Coordinates of C-alpha atoms in Angstrom, one line a residue:
M1 CA 0.0 0.0 0.0
K2 CA 1.2 3.5 -0.9
V3 CA 0.8 6.2 1.8
L4 CA 1.1 9.9 1.3
H5 CA 2.2 11.9 4.3
L6 CA 0.9 15.5 4.1
D7 CA 2.3 16.9 7.4
T8 CA 5.4 16.3 9.4
N9 CA 5.0 13.9 12.4
H10 CA 7.2 11.9 14.7
Q11 CA 9.7 9.9 12.6
L12 CA 8.6 6.7 14.1
L13 CA 5.4 6.8 12.1
I14 CA 7.1 6.5 8.7
K15 CA 9.7 4.2 10.0
Q16 CA 7.3 1.7 11.5
L17 CA 5.0 1.8 8.5
S18 CA 8.0 1.1 6.3
D19 CA 8.9 -1.8 8.5
L20 CA 5.4 -3.2 7.9
G21 CA 5.9 -3.0 4.1
F22 CA 4.1 0.2 3.3
V23 CA 5.5 2.6 0.7
N24 CA 5.7 6.1 2.2
D25 CA 5.9 9.3 0.2
K26 CA 6.1 12.8 1.7
D27 CA 4.7 16.0 0.3
Y28 CA 4.6 18.8 2.9
T29 CA 4.5 21.8 0.6
S30 CA 2.4 21.3 -2.5
S31 CA -0.9 23.0 -3.0
K32 CA -4.2 21.1 -2.3
E33 CA -4.8 21.1 -6.1
A34 CA -1.4 19.6 -6.8
I35 CA -2.1 16.8 -4.2
E36 CA -5.5 16.2 -5.8
A37 CA -3.9 15.6 -9.1
K38 CA -1.8 12.7 -7.8
I39 CA -3.9 11.4 -4.9
A40 CA -5.4 8.6 -7.1
H41 CA -2.0 6.8 -6.8
Y42 CA -2.3 6.4 -3.1
D43 CA -4.1 4.0 -0.7
G44 CA -3.7 6.1 2.4
I45 CA -3.2 9.6 3.6
V46 CA -1.6 10.7 6.9
I47 CA -2.5 14.3 7.8
R48 CA -2.7 16.6 10.8
S49 CA -4.7 19.7 9.8
R50 CA -3.0 21.1 6.7
F51 CA -6.1 21.5 4.6
T52 CA -9.7 20.4 4.4
I53 CA -10.4 17.0 2.8
D54 CA -13.7 17.7 1.0
K55 CA -15.9 16.0 -1.6
V56 CA -13.7 17.2 -4.6
F57 CA -10.6 15.8 -3.0
L58 CA -12.3 12.5 -2.1
N59 CA -13.7 12.1 -5.6
A60 CA -10.1 12.4 -6.9
A61 CA -8.9 9.8 -4.4
T62 CA -10.2 6.9 -6.3
N63 CA -8.0 4.2 -4.6
L64 CA -8.1 5.6 -1.1
K65 CA -8.5 3.1 1.7
F66 CA -7.8 5.2 4.7
I67 CA -7.3 8.7 6.1
A68 CA -5.2 8.9 9.3
R69 CA -5.5 12.1 11.2
V70 CA -2.7 12.6 13.7
G71 CA -4.9 14.2 16.3
A72 CA -8.2 13.9 18.0
G73 CA -10.8 15.5 15.7
L74 CA -12.0 14.8 12.2
E75 CA -13.8 18.2 11.5
N76 CA -11.5 19.0 8.6
I77 CA -12.7 15.9 6.7
D78 CA -16.0 15.4 5.0
T79 CA -16.7 12.2 7.0
D80 CA -20.0 11.4 5.4
I81 CA -18.5 11.3 1.9
A82 CA -15.5 9.4 3.1
R83 CA -17.6 6.7 4.7
Q84 CA -19.9 6.5 1.6
K85 CA -16.7 5.8 -0.4
G86 CA -15.6 3.1 2.1
V87 CA -12.7 5.1 3.3
K88 CA -11.6 4.1 6.8
L89 CA -11.2 7.2 9.1
I90 CA -8.5 6.9 11.8
A91 CA -7.8 9.4 14.5
A92 CA -5.8 9.3 17.7
P93 CA -7.7 10.9 20.6
E94 CA -5.9 8.5 23.0
G95 CA -2.5 9.9 22.0
N96 CA -2.8 13.4 23.6
R97 CA -5.6 13.0 26.2
N98 CA -3.1 13.0 29.1
A99 CA -1.4 16.1 27.7
V100 CA -4.7 18.0 27.4
A101 CA -5.7 17.0 30.9
E102 CA -2.5 18.2 32.4
H103 CA -2.7 21.5 30.5
A104 CA -6.3 22.1 31.6
L105 CA -5.3 21.5 35.3
G106 CA -2.3 23.7 35.0
M107 CA -4.4 26.5 33.6
L108 CA -7.0 26.1 36.3
L109 CA -4.4 26.3 39.1
A110 CA -2.7 29.2 37.4
L111 CA -6.0 31.1 37.3
F112 CA -6.9 30.3 40.9
N113 CA -3.5 31.5 42.1
K114 CA -3.2 34.5 39.8
L115 CA 0.2 33.2 38.6
N116 CA 0.1 35.0 35.3
Q117 CA -0.5 38.4 36.9
A118 CA 1.8 37.9 39.9
N119 CA 4.7 36.7 37.7
S120 CA 4.3 39.7 35.4
E121 CA 4.2 42.2 38.3
V122 CA 7.2 40.8 40.1
K123 CA 9.3 40.9 36.9
Q124 CA 8.3 44.6 36.7
G125 CA 9.4 45.2 40.3
I126 CA 5.8 45.3 41.6
W127 CA 5.3 43.5 44.9
R128 CA 1.6 43.1 45.7
R129 CA 0.5 40.4 48.0
E130 CA -3.1 41.1 48.8
A131 CA -3.9 41.8 45.2
N132 CA -2.6 38.4 44.3
R133 CA -4.4 36.4 47.0
G134 CA -5.4 33.1 45.5
V135 CA -8.4 30.7 45.6
E136 CA -8.2 27.0 46.6
L137 CA -9.5 24.3 44.4
D138 CA -10.5 22.1 47.4
G139 CA -14.2 22.1 48.1
K140 CA -15.2 23.2 44.6
T141 CA -17.5 21.5 42.1
V142 CA -15.9 20.9 38.6
G143 CA -18.3 20.4 35.7
I144 CA -16.9 18.7 32.6
I145 CA -18.9 19.1 29.3
G146 CA -18.0 16.3 27.0
Y147 CA -16.9 13.1 28.7
G148 CA -14.7 11.3 26.1
N149 CA -11.0 10.8 26.1
T150 CA -9.8 14.2 27.3
G151 CA -12.8 14.7 29.7
K152 CA -12.1 11.4 31.4
A153 CA -8.4 12.2 31.6
F154 CA -9.1 15.6 33.2
A155 CA -11.4 14.0 35.8
K156 CA -8.7 11.5 36.6
K157 CA -6.2 14.4 37.2
L158 CA -8.6 15.9 39.7
L159 CA -8.6 12.8 42.0
G160 CA -5.9 14.3 44.2
F161 CA -8.1 17.3 45.1
D162 CA -11.1 17.4 47.4
V163 CA -13.6 18.3 44.6
D164 CA -16.9 17.0 43.3
V165 CA -16.7 16.2 39.6
L166 CA -19.7 16.2 37.4
C167 CA -19.9 15.4 33.7
Y168 CA -22.5 16.1 31.0
D169 CA -22.5 14.3 27.6
I170 CA -25.0 13.6 24.9
L171 CA -24.1 9.9 25.2
E172 CA -25.7 8.0 28.1
N173 CA -23.9 6.0 30.8
V174 CA -20.4 7.6 30.2
G175 CA -19.9 8.6 33.8
D176 CA -17.5 6.6 35.9
E177 CA -15.9 6.4 39.3
N178 CA -14.2 9.8 38.6
A179 CA -17.2 11.8 37.6
Q180 CA -21.0 11.6 38.1
Q181 CA -23.0 12.0 34.9
V182 CA -25.7 14.6 35.3
S183 CA -28.1 16.7 33.2
L184 CA -26.8 20.0 31.8
E185 CA -29.2 21.7 34.1
T186 CA -27.7 20.0 37.2
L187 CA -24.2 20.9 36.0
Q188 CA -25.2 24.5 35.6
L189 CA -26.7 24.6 39.0
K190 CA -23.7 23.2 40.9
S191 CA -20.5 24.0 39.0
D192 CA -17.8 26.4 40.2
V193 CA -15.5 25.4 37.3
V194 CA -16.5 24.4 33.8
S195 CA -14.1 22.6 31.5
L196 CA -15.1 22.0 27.8
H197 CA -14.0 18.7 26.2
T198 CA -16.3 18.4 23.2
P199 CA -15.4 17.6 19.5
Q200 CA -16.2 20.2 16.8
R201 CA -19.5 19.1 15.3
P202 CA -22.5 21.1 13.9
Q203 CA -24.2 20.9 17.3
T204 CA -21.2 22.1 19.2
L205 CA -20.5 25.2 17.1
G206 CA -21.2 28.3 19.3
M207 CA -22.7 26.1 22.1
I208 CA -21.1 28.2 24.8
D209 CA -23.1 31.4 24.3
A210 CA -24.9 34.0 26.4
T211 CA -27.9 31.8 27.0
L212 CA -25.9 28.8 28.2
I213 CA -23.6 31.0 30.3
N214 CA -26.3 32.9 32.0
A215 CA -28.1 29.7 32.9
F216 CA -25.4 28.9 35.5
A217 CA -26.5 29.5 39.0
K218 CA -23.1 30.7 40.3
P219 CA -20.2 32.7 38.8
F220 CA -17.7 30.1 37.5
W221 CA -14.3 29.6 36.0
F222 CA -14.1 28.5 32.4
L223 CA -11.6 26.3 30.6
N224 CA -11.5 25.4 26.9
T225 CA -9.0 23.0 25.6
A226 CA -11.4 21.6 23.0
R227 CA -12.3 23.7 20.0
G228 CA -12.4 27.5 19.7
K229 CA -15.5 27.6 17.5
S230 CA -17.5 26.0 20.3
V231 CA -17.4 29.3 22.2
V232 CA -19.0 32.6 21.1
T233 CA -16.1 34.9 22.2
K234 CA -18.1 38.1 22.4
D235 CA -20.5 36.4 24.9
L236 CA -17.6 35.0 26.9
V237 CA -16.1 38.5 27.1
A238 CA -19.4 40.0 28.2
A239 CA -19.6 37.4 31.0
L240 CA -16.0 38.2 32.0
K241 CA -16.9 41.8 32.2
N242 CA -20.0 41.3 34.3
G243 CA -18.4 38.7 36.6
K244 CA -20.5 35.7 35.5
I245 CA -17.3 34.1 34.4
L246 CA -14.5 34.7 37.0
G247 CA -11.6 33.8 34.7
A248 CA -10.9 31.8 31.6
G249 CA -8.1 29.5 30.4
L250 CA -8.3 29.3 26.6
D251 CA -6.0 27.0 24.6
V252 CA -8.2 27.4 21.5
L253 CA -9.9 30.4 20.0
E254 CA -12.8 31.0 17.7
Y255 CA -10.5 33.0 15.4
E256 CA -8.1 30.2 14.6
K257 CA -7.6 29.1 11.0
A258 CA -8.9 25.6 10.1
S259 CA -5.3 24.3 10.0
F260 CA -4.8 25.4 13.7
E261 CA -1.4 26.8 12.6
D262 CA -2.2 30.5 12.9
M263 CA -4.8 33.0 13.7
F264 CA -3.3 36.5 13.7
T265 CA -4.4 38.9 11.1
S266 CA -4.1 42.6 10.6
I267 CA -7.5 43.1 12.1
M268 CA -7.9 41.9 15.7
P269 CA -11.6 41.2 16.7
E270 CA -12.7 43.5 19.5
A271 CA -13.4 40.6 21.8
F272 CA -9.9 39.2 21.3
Q273 CA -8.4 42.6 22.1
Y274 CA -10.1 42.3 25.5
L275 CA -8.8 38.8 26.1
I276 CA -5.2 39.6 25.5
K277 CA -5.3 42.5 28.1
A278 CA -7.4 40.7 30.8
N279 CA -5.4 39.6 33.9
N280 CA -8.0 36.8 34.6
V281 CA -7.5 35.2 31.2
L282 CA -4.8 32.8 30.2
L283 CA -4.2 32.1 26.5
T284 CA -2.1 29.4 24.8
P285 CA -1.7 28.7 21.1
H286 CA -3.6 25.4 20.7
V287 CA -0.8 23.4 22.5
A288 CA -2.7 21.6 25.2
G289 CA -2.1 18.3 23.4
W290 CA 1.3 19.3 22.1
T291 CA 3.9 17.8 24.4
T292 CA 7.1 15.9 23.7
E293 CA 5.3 12.7 24.9
S294 CA 2.1 13.2 23.0
H295 CA 4.2 13.7 19.8
I296 CA 5.3 10.1 20.2
K297 CA 2.0 8.8 21.5
L298 CA 0.0 10.3 18.6
A299 CA 2.2 8.8 16.0
Q300 CA 2.3 5.4 17.7
T301 CA -1.5 5.3 18.0
I302 CA -1.8 6.0 14.3
V303 CA 0.7 3.2 13.4
D304 CA -1.1 0.7 15.7
K305 CA -4.5 1.5 14.2
I306 CA -3.3 1.3 10.6
K307 CA -1.5 -2.0 11.4
A308 CA -4.6 -3.5 13.0
E309 CA -6.7 -2.6 9.9
F310 CA -4.4 -3.1 6.9
A311 CA -1.1 -4.8 7.8

């Protein structure tokens, strides 16, 4: 089988596929149109998020057996058309779930203890103790929206704290010993912290909006290590301004490009201008699942799944 690699990944991926007898070609720079012109020669694609794999692309890929996405989500792939054509879709949410969970916990503790603000002030020669008094996680209720790979991993990280963990998911019976599954209404009633762990689907686009936010009984802290387009940023900013949201840790943003590789343009949205200046907001560039270890785990997961299906 011939496999075309469209993004750089850990070297073990190509090495192990070669050891299994796969022919591996690399093309990290050609345009999507140029790839379409030759994709009929390949049985498999390995991609991160370089470009969208749409109907036109899939129609050109007449011999395609699988698409392997080295990451968790498949939103950049027309999954309906792919499945109609019998193309196996492979992703690796197991590969970076621990990294995402650790990042979410790190953001939460940094927000509670004002580490971002305090660090910046001390480096400027400003010594303010009362203004940097923190909040403890113990005794809080953490609500997790989306209880799949990363949601479950985050709940596991919280075991060392004296917290109640609730989860909400559209699937039934996903709760476990680490989190009690509840209705969205119950989660909104009890949560002090809300962490989003949903995939990007039509039903999750803009799901965190003013209506959902204002339905929470208490002011809460908000974390998003999932997908930026699941949050209406202007509504999030309004809630930060009025105190409904006490602070936010955002690894992903509504304004990211589909490739996740960049977001900055000459025109900064007004809501983003607020976020970059707010002391109670932490921003990272979509790196929650981007650790040295997950780089290896993601590649290995993809190899293992390809091997199980096609070797």
